[in-house]
Amino acid sequence: MRTADQHAHVVVIGAGQAGLSVAWHLQRAGLTAGRDLVVLDRAPGTGGAWQFRWEALRLGLAHRVHDLPGMHEMGLHFDDADRSRPARDVVAEYYRRFEEHHDLRVRRPVAVTAVRREVGSGPAGSTPALVVETRDDDGTTGVIRAEVVVNASGTWGTPFVPWVPGRDVFRGRQLDTTGYRDASEFAGQDIVVVGGGTSAIGFLLELDGVARTTRWFTRRPVVWSDDPDLALGAAVAAVEDQDRAAKAGRTLPSIVSGTGLPVSPRIRRGLARGLLQPEPMFVRLDADGVETATGEHVHADAVIWATGFRADLRHLAPLHLRTEAGGVVVEDGRAGAEPRLFLAGYGPQASTIGANRAGRRIARQVLAVLAADDGERSPARA
Ligand code: FAD
């Protein structure tokens, strides 16, 4: 079935931190949610990617989660949220209350399957409007025409697993971060964890005393960061690196390789126990394990690939944004190749604080695009 075509001034794809932040700023500027401003999310519940994170993850275990703008006036703060509850439940609850309080009318589950230019629309010489194609859970498809699209689709849908010889030969279980539920699934097993970020460390700490053995392999040596001032400086430099890559349309560098890994008290205890001992990346998998760089065979029942994510931009393919350098040109949240498209939460904005800041900056630019369009269609001019 196909629903009647619709129109909105702005479509926001994704109701995670980035999408909600942009939507909140646009609503404050006068757009009416559900009419001028349509927010779509393919997931069943609130919370963005957080709703899918593993049960044992608690707020504050890895990094800080920043409040959404507009949460303070509701008396909600992540800093004093209940840390005994799974982070996924807390974030999903806070975002649900946020959406309800601000009446953002997110439509879910609605997946955006494609965004394309509507060739021939608008006055001669104007840039064509964008067409957003959607599919509901029951298979119903639809089309929303929009003057501006804000893509805030995050990375959770596109985990990255590097190619290593033998990946197709290994007979044990292989999973990436999105497939990890609970350490108890690995009770009594030999587990190989791959990846140099906070997810890998979280898994190793949880598996300690549950799995029979764990071994940890990383592509680059792990750099621990013990000094909060140095860590802050490195974080700023890593975000600048991301920004340079986004402006140049290059693939985005890993944030962790730029910042080093902060040593929390829990990690310090893991280090003291000798649990967190990274080894150079293994050279191949075979049917029942991996072969290390020194030629040792390590038996494994499962390999957990905690090897990061890529921006989930598959639905933007019809816009041909990819450069030869493998990335997308994005400057201050705006796509270089499409002036009606913004990418919130991309590259330098990919953390809860970055996504928050992006909300204000992107909303301001969106309003400028609307104001430059037909005055009658622009609520920003009303
Ligand atoms: P998301 O939260 O991923 O939201 C994107 C939304 O878009 C999702 O709801 C998804 O359903 C929807 N969507 C995607 N594609 C489509 C489509 N085609 N159609 C419709 N909807 C779509 N950052 C921090 O600041 N602090 C932390 O502690 C922290 N911990 C992290 C732990 C892990 C394991 C990971 C992977 C990341 C972590 N991050 C953390 C970074 C994280 O990326 C941000 O916290 C935040 O979730 C990003 O928000 P977002 O809105 O960009 O993306």
Coordinates of C-alpha atoms and ligand atoms in Angstrom, one line a residue:
M1 CA 0.0 0.0 0.0
R2 CA 1.1 3.6 -0.6
T3 CA -0.1 6.6 1.4
A4 CA -1.0 10.0 -0.2
D5 CA 2.1 12.2 -0.8
Q6 CA 2.8 14.7 1.9
H7 CA 4.7 17.9 2.2
A8 CA 6.8 19.4 5.1
H9 CA 9.2 22.2 5.3
V10 CA 11.7 20.1 7.1
V11 CA 12.1 16.3 7.5
V12 CA 14.4 15.1 10.2
I13 CA 15.6 11.5 9.7
G14 CA 16.4 10.0 13.1
A15 CA 15.3 10.8 16.7
G16 CA 18.5 10.2 18.5
Q17 CA 20.4 13.0 20.3
A18 CA 21.2 14.8 17.1
G19 CA 17.8 14.7 15.5
L20 CA 15.9 15.6 18.7
S21 CA 18.2 18.5 19.3
V22 CA 17.7 20.0 15.8
A23 CA 13.9 19.4 16.0
W24 CA 13.7 21.1 19.4
H25 CA 15.5 24.2 18.1
L26 CA 13.4 24.3 14.9
Q27 CA 10.2 24.0 16.9
R28 CA 11.3 26.9 19.2
A29 CA 11.9 29.0 16.1
G30 CA 8.3 28.6 15.1
L31 CA 7.9 25.4 13.1
T32 CA 5.0 23.1 14.1
A33 CA 6.0 19.5 14.7
G34 CA 3.9 17.1 12.8
R35 CA 3.1 19.6 10.1
D36 CA 6.0 21.9 9.1
L37 CA 8.5 19.7 10.8
V38 CA 8.3 15.9 10.5
V39 CA 10.7 13.7 12.5
L40 CA 10.9 10.0 11.4
D41 CA 12.6 7.1 13.1
R42 CA 12.8 3.5 12.0
A43 CA 13.3 2.1 15.5
P44 CA 10.4 0.9 17.5
G45 CA 11.0 3.0 20.6
T46 CA 12.6 6.2 21.9
G47 CA 16.3 6.6 22.8
G48 CA 18.0 6.5 19.4
A49 CA 20.8 3.9 19.3
W50 CA 20.8 3.8 23.1
Q51 CA 17.6 1.6 23.1
F52 CA 19.7 -1.2 21.5
R53 CA 22.7 -1.1 23.7
W54 CA 23.6 -4.0 25.9
E55 CA 21.9 -4.6 29.3
A56 CA 25.0 -4.2 31.4
L57 CA 26.0 -0.8 30.1
R58 CA 25.4 1.9 32.7
L59 CA 25.5 5.7 32.3
G60 CA 28.9 7.1 33.2
L61 CA 30.7 3.8 32.6
A62 CA 32.4 5.0 29.5
H63 CA 31.8 8.7 28.7
R64 CA 29.4 11.4 29.9
V65 CA 26.0 11.6 28.2
H66 CA 25.0 15.2 27.8
D67 CA 21.5 16.5 28.4
L68 CA 19.3 17.4 25.4
P69 CA 18.6 21.1 25.2
G70 CA 15.2 21.7 26.8
M71 CA 15.7 18.9 29.3
H72 CA 16.7 21.2 32.1
E73 CA 13.3 23.0 32.1
M74 CA 11.8 19.6 32.7
G75 CA 14.0 19.0 35.7
L76 CA 15.8 16.1 33.9
H77 CA 19.6 15.7 34.0
F78 CA 21.6 12.6 33.0
D79 CA 24.2 13.5 35.6
D80 CA 21.8 12.5 38.5
A81 CA 20.1 9.7 36.6
D82 CA 19.8 6.3 38.2
R83 CA 23.1 4.5 37.5
S84 CA 21.9 1.1 38.7
R85 CA 19.5 0.9 35.8
P86 CA 20.7 -0.1 32.3
A87 CA 21.7 3.0 30.3
R88 CA 19.4 2.0 27.5
D89 CA 16.3 2.1 29.7
V90 CA 17.2 5.5 31.3
V91 CA 18.0 7.2 28.0
A92 CA 14.9 5.7 26.3
E93 CA 12.8 7.0 29.2
Y94 CA 14.3 10.5 29.3
Y95 CA 14.0 10.9 25.5
R96 CA 10.4 9.6 25.7
R97 CA 9.5 12.2 28.3
F98 CA 11.4 14.9 26.3
E99 CA 9.5 14.1 23.1
E100 CA 6.2 14.1 25.0
H101 CA 6.9 17.3 26.9
H102 CA 7.9 19.2 23.8
D103 CA 5.2 17.5 21.6
L104 CA 7.7 16.6 18.9
R105 CA 5.4 14.0 17.3
V106 CA 8.0 11.6 16.1
R107 CA 6.6 9.1 13.6
R108 CA 7.9 5.6 14.3
P109 CA 8.7 3.0 13.2
V110 CA 9.1 4.7 9.8
A111 CA 12.3 3.9 7.8
V112 CA 13.6 6.4 5.2
T113 CA 14.5 4.2 2.3
A114 CA 15.7 6.9 -0.1
V115 CA 16.2 10.7 -0.4
R116 CA 16.3 12.1 -3.9
R117 CA 16.2 15.5 -5.7
E118 CA 12.8 16.4 -7.2
V119 CA 14.0 17.4 -10.6
G120 CA 11.9 20.1 -12.2
S121 CA 10.4 21.4 -8.9
G122 CA 10.5 25.1 -8.0
P123 CA 11.2 28.2 -10.1
A124 CA 13.8 28.1 -12.8
G125 CA 17.3 28.4 -11.3
S126 CA 16.2 27.3 -7.8
T127 CA 17.7 24.2 -6.3
P128 CA 15.2 21.3 -6.5
A129 CA 13.3 20.2 -3.3
L130 CA 14.0 16.9 -1.8
V131 CA 11.8 13.8 -1.9
V132 CA 11.9 11.5 1.1
E133 CA 10.7 7.9 0.5
T134 CA 9.5 6.0 3.5
R135 CA 8.4 2.6 4.5
D136 CA 6.4 1.7 7.7
D137 CA 6.7 -1.6 9.5
D138 CA 3.7 -3.0 7.8
G139 CA 5.2 -2.3 4.3
T140 CA 3.2 0.8 3.6
T141 CA 5.3 3.2 1.5
G142 CA 5.0 7.0 1.4
V143 CA 6.6 10.1 0.0
I144 CA 7.3 13.4 1.8
R145 CA 8.4 16.4 -0.2
A146 CA 10.6 18.8 1.8
E147 CA 12.6 22.0 1.3
V148 CA 15.2 20.8 3.8
V149 CA 16.2 17.4 5.0
V150 CA 18.2 17.0 8.2
N151 CA 19.8 13.5 8.3
A152 CA 20.6 12.4 11.9
S153 CA 20.7 8.6 11.3
G154 CA 23.7 7.9 13.5
T155 CA 26.0 4.9 13.1
W156 CA 24.4 2.0 14.9
G157 CA 22.9 0.5 11.7
T158 CA 26.4 0.2 10.1
P159 CA 28.9 -1.5 12.3
F160 CA 32.3 -1.9 10.7
V161 CA 34.1 -5.3 10.7
P162 CA 37.5 -5.4 9.0
W163 CA 38.3 -8.1 6.6
V164 CA 40.8 -10.6 8.1
P165 CA 41.8 -13.9 6.3
G166 CA 39.7 -16.8 7.5
R167 CA 36.7 -14.8 8.6
D168 CA 34.6 -17.0 6.5
V169 CA 36.3 -20.2 7.7
F170 CA 35.9 -19.8 11.5
R171 CA 33.1 -22.1 12.7
G172 CA 32.5 -20.4 16.1
R173 CA 30.2 -17.4 16.7
Q174 CA 31.1 -14.0 15.3
L175 CA 29.3 -10.9 16.4
D176 CA 29.8 -7.2 16.3
T177 CA 29.0 -4.6 19.0
T178 CA 25.3 -4.4 18.0
G179 CA 24.9 -8.2 18.6
Y180 CA 26.3 -8.2 22.1
R181 CA 23.6 -8.7 24.7
D182 CA 25.0 -10.2 27.9
A183 CA 28.2 -11.8 29.2
S184 CA 26.3 -14.8 30.4
E185 CA 25.9 -15.9 26.8
F186 CA 29.6 -16.7 26.8
A187 CA 29.8 -18.5 30.2
G188 CA 32.7 -21.0 30.2
Q189 CA 33.8 -20.1 26.7
D190 CA 37.1 -18.9 25.2
I191 CA 36.5 -15.5 23.8
V192 CA 38.5 -13.3 21.5
V193 CA 37.7 -9.6 21.6
V194 CA 38.9 -7.3 18.8
G195 CA 39.0 -3.5 18.9
G196 CA 40.8 -0.7 20.7
G197 CA 37.8 1.3 22.0
T198 CA 35.7 1.6 25.1
S199 CA 33.2 -1.0 23.9
A200 CA 35.9 -3.7 23.7
I201 CA 37.1 -2.8 27.2
G202 CA 33.6 -2.9 28.5
F203 CA 33.1 -6.4 27.1
L204 CA 36.4 -7.7 28.5
L205 CA 35.5 -6.3 32.0
E206 CA 32.1 -7.9 31.8
L207 CA 33.4 -11.3 30.6
D208 CA 36.0 -11.5 33.4
G209 CA 35.0 -14.4 35.6
V210 CA 32.2 -15.5 33.3
A211 CA 34.1 -16.6 30.1
R212 CA 36.7 -19.3 30.6
T213 CA 39.4 -17.2 28.9
T214 CA 39.5 -13.8 27.1
R215 CA 42.2 -12.5 24.7
W216 CA 42.2 -9.0 23.4
F217 CA 43.6 -8.0 20.0
T218 CA 43.9 -4.4 18.6
R219 CA 45.1 -3.1 15.3
R220 CA 47.0 -0.2 16.9
P221 CA 48.8 -0.2 20.3
V222 CA 46.4 1.0 23.0
V223 CA 47.3 4.4 24.5
W224 CA 45.9 4.9 28.0
S225 CA 45.1 8.5 28.9
D226 CA 45.4 9.1 32.7
D227 CA 45.6 12.9 32.7
P228 CA 42.2 14.6 32.4
D229 CA 43.8 17.8 31.0
L230 CA 45.8 15.9 28.4
A231 CA 42.7 13.9 27.6
L232 CA 40.6 17.0 27.0
G233 CA 43.3 18.5 24.7
A234 CA 43.5 15.2 22.8
A235 CA 39.7 15.1 22.5
V236 CA 39.6 18.6 21.0
A237 CA 42.4 17.7 18.6
A238 CA 40.5 14.5 17.6
V239 CA 37.3 16.5 16.9
E240 CA 39.4 18.9 14.8
D241 CA 40.8 16.0 12.8
Q242 CA 37.2 14.7 12.2
D243 CA 36.2 18.2 11.0
R244 CA 39.1 18.5 8.6
A245 CA 38.3 15.0 7.1
A246 CA 34.6 15.9 6.8
K247 CA 35.4 19.2 5.0
A248 CA 37.7 17.4 2.6
G249 CA 35.2 14.6 2.0
R250 CA 37.6 12.0 3.4
T251 CA 36.6 8.9 5.4
L252 CA 36.4 9.9 9.1
P253 CA 39.4 8.9 11.3
S254 CA 38.8 6.9 14.5
I255 CA 38.2 9.2 17.5
V256 CA 39.8 6.8 19.9
S257 CA 43.1 6.7 18.0
G258 CA 43.3 10.5 18.5
T259 CA 42.3 10.7 22.2
G260 CA 43.7 7.7 23.9
L261 CA 41.5 5.7 26.3
P262 CA 40.5 7.3 29.6
V263 CA 41.4 5.2 32.6
S264 CA 38.4 5.1 34.8
P265 CA 38.6 3.5 38.3
R266 CA 37.0 0.3 36.9
I267 CA 39.5 0.1 34.1
R268 CA 42.3 0.8 36.6
R269 CA 41.2 -2.3 38.5
G270 CA 41.1 -4.3 35.3
L271 CA 44.6 -3.2 34.5
A272 CA 45.8 -4.1 38.0
R273 CA 44.3 -7.6 37.6
G274 CA 46.2 -8.0 34.3
L275 CA 43.0 -8.4 32.5
L276 CA 43.4 -5.7 30.0
Q277 CA 46.5 -6.7 28.0
P278 CA 46.1 -5.8 24.3
E279 CA 48.0 -8.0 21.8
P280 CA 48.8 -7.0 18.2
M281 CA 46.1 -8.0 15.7
F282 CA 46.0 -11.7 14.9
V283 CA 46.9 -12.6 11.3
R284 CA 44.1 -15.0 10.5
L285 CA 41.2 -17.0 11.8
D286 CA 40.9 -20.7 11.2
A287 CA 38.1 -23.1 12.0
D288 CA 38.4 -23.0 15.8
G289 CA 40.4 -19.9 16.7
V290 CA 42.9 -17.4 15.6
E291 CA 46.6 -17.4 14.8
T292 CA 48.5 -14.6 16.5
A293 CA 51.3 -12.5 15.0
T294 CA 53.8 -14.7 16.9
G295 CA 52.4 -17.9 15.4
E296 CA 50.5 -19.1 18.5
H297 CA 47.1 -20.7 17.9
V298 CA 44.4 -19.3 20.3
H299 CA 41.3 -21.4 20.6
A300 CA 38.1 -19.3 20.4
D301 CA 34.4 -20.2 20.8
A302 CA 33.4 -16.7 19.8
V303 CA 35.0 -13.6 18.3
I304 CA 33.5 -10.3 19.3
W305 CA 34.3 -7.5 16.7
A306 CA 34.1 -4.2 18.7
T307 CA 35.7 -2.5 15.7
G308 CA 33.6 0.6 15.3
F309 CA 31.0 2.0 13.1
R310 CA 30.5 4.0 9.9
A311 CA 27.9 6.8 9.3
D312 CA 24.7 5.1 8.2
L313 CA 24.0 7.0 5.0
R314 CA 22.7 4.3 2.7
H315 CA 19.4 6.0 2.1
L316 CA 21.2 9.1 0.8
A317 CA 22.8 7.1 -2.1
P318 CA 20.5 8.7 -4.8
L319 CA 22.1 12.1 -3.9
H320 CA 25.6 10.8 -5.0
L321 CA 27.3 12.5 -2.1
R322 CA 30.4 10.2 -1.9
T323 CA 33.7 11.7 -3.0
E324 CA 36.5 9.7 -4.6
A325 CA 38.2 10.0 -1.2
G326 CA 35.5 7.8 0.2
G327 CA 33.7 10.3 2.4
V328 CA 31.1 13.0 2.2
V329 CA 31.9 16.7 2.1
V330 CA 30.2 18.2 5.2
E331 CA 31.0 21.7 6.5
D332 CA 29.4 23.0 9.7
G333 CA 26.8 20.3 9.3
R334 CA 25.8 21.1 5.7
A335 CA 26.4 18.7 2.8
G336 CA 28.8 20.3 0.3
A337 CA 27.0 18.6 -2.7
E338 CA 23.4 19.3 -1.6
P339 CA 22.5 22.7 -0.1
R340 CA 19.1 21.4 1.1
L341 CA 20.7 18.6 3.1
F342 CA 22.2 18.8 6.6
L343 CA 24.0 15.9 8.4
A344 CA 23.5 16.3 12.2
G345 CA 25.7 14.1 14.4
Y346 CA 28.2 13.4 11.6
G347 CA 32.0 13.5 12.1
P348 CA 33.0 16.2 14.5
Q349 CA 29.4 16.2 15.9
A350 CA 29.4 12.5 16.7
S351 CA 29.0 12.5 20.5
T352 CA 26.1 13.6 22.7
I353 CA 27.7 17.0 23.3
G354 CA 28.6 17.4 19.6
A355 CA 25.1 16.4 18.5
N356 CA 23.7 19.0 21.0
R357 CA 25.8 21.8 19.7
A358 CA 25.0 20.8 16.1
G359 CA 21.3 21.2 16.9
R360 CA 21.5 25.0 17.3
R361 CA 23.9 25.6 14.4
I362 CA 22.0 23.4 12.0
A363 CA 18.6 24.8 12.9
R364 CA 19.9 28.3 12.3
Q365 CA 21.1 27.3 8.8
V366 CA 17.9 25.4 8.0
L367 CA 15.9 28.6 8.8
A368 CA 18.1 30.6 6.5
V369 CA 17.3 28.1 3.6
L370 CA 13.6 28.3 4.3
A371 CA 13.7 32.1 4.5
A372 CA 15.5 32.2 1.1
D373 CA 12.7 30.0 -0.4
D374 CA 9.3 31.2 -1.3
G375 CA 8.2 33.5 1.4
E376 CA 4.6 32.2 1.5
R377 CA 5.9 28.7 2.2
S378 CA 8.3 29.8 4.9
P379 CA 7.1 30.0 8.5
A380 CA 10.4 31.6 9.3
R381 CA 9.3 34.7 7.5
A382 CA 5.8 34.7 8.8
Ligands
FAD1 P1 21.6 7.7 17.2 O1 21.5 7.7 18.6 O2 22.2 6.4 16.6 O3 20.2 8.0 16.5 C1 20.0 7.8 15.1 C2 18.5 7.4 14.9 O4 18.3 7.4 13.5 C3 18.2 6.1 15.4 O5 17.1 6.2 16.3 C4 17.8 5.3 14.2 O6 16.7 4.4 14.4 C5 17.4 6.4 13.2 N1 17.6 6.0 11.8 C6 18.8 5.6 11.2 N2 18.6 5.4 9.9 C7 17.3 5.7 9.6 C8 16.5 5.6 8.5 N3 17.0 5.3 7.3 N4 15.2 6.0 8.6 C9 14.7 6.4 9.8 N5 15.4 6.4 10.9 C10 16.7 6.1 10.9 N6 28.5 9.4 23.2 C11 28.5 10.1 24.3 O7 28.5 11.3 24.3 N7 28.6 9.4 25.5 C12 28.6 8.1 25.6 O8 28.7 7.5 26.7 C13 28.6 7.3 24.4 N8 28.6 5.9 24.5 C14 28.6 5.2 23.3 C15 28.6 3.8 23.4 C16 28.5 3.1 22.2 C17 28.6 1.6 22.3 C18 28.5 3.7 20.9 C19 28.4 3.0 19.6 C20 28.4 5.1 20.9 C21 28.5 5.9 22.0 N9 28.5 7.3 22.0 C22 28.5 8.0 23.2 C23 28.4 8.0 20.8 C24 27.0 8.0 20.2 O9 27.1 8.0 18.9 C25 26.2 9.2 20.7 O10 26.0 9.1 22.1 C26 24.7 9.4 20.2 O11 24.0 8.2 20.4 C27 24.7 9.8 18.8 O12 23.4 10.3 18.6 P2 22.8 10.4 17.1 O13 21.5 11.1 17.3 O14 23.8 10.9 16.2 O15 22.6 8.9 16.7

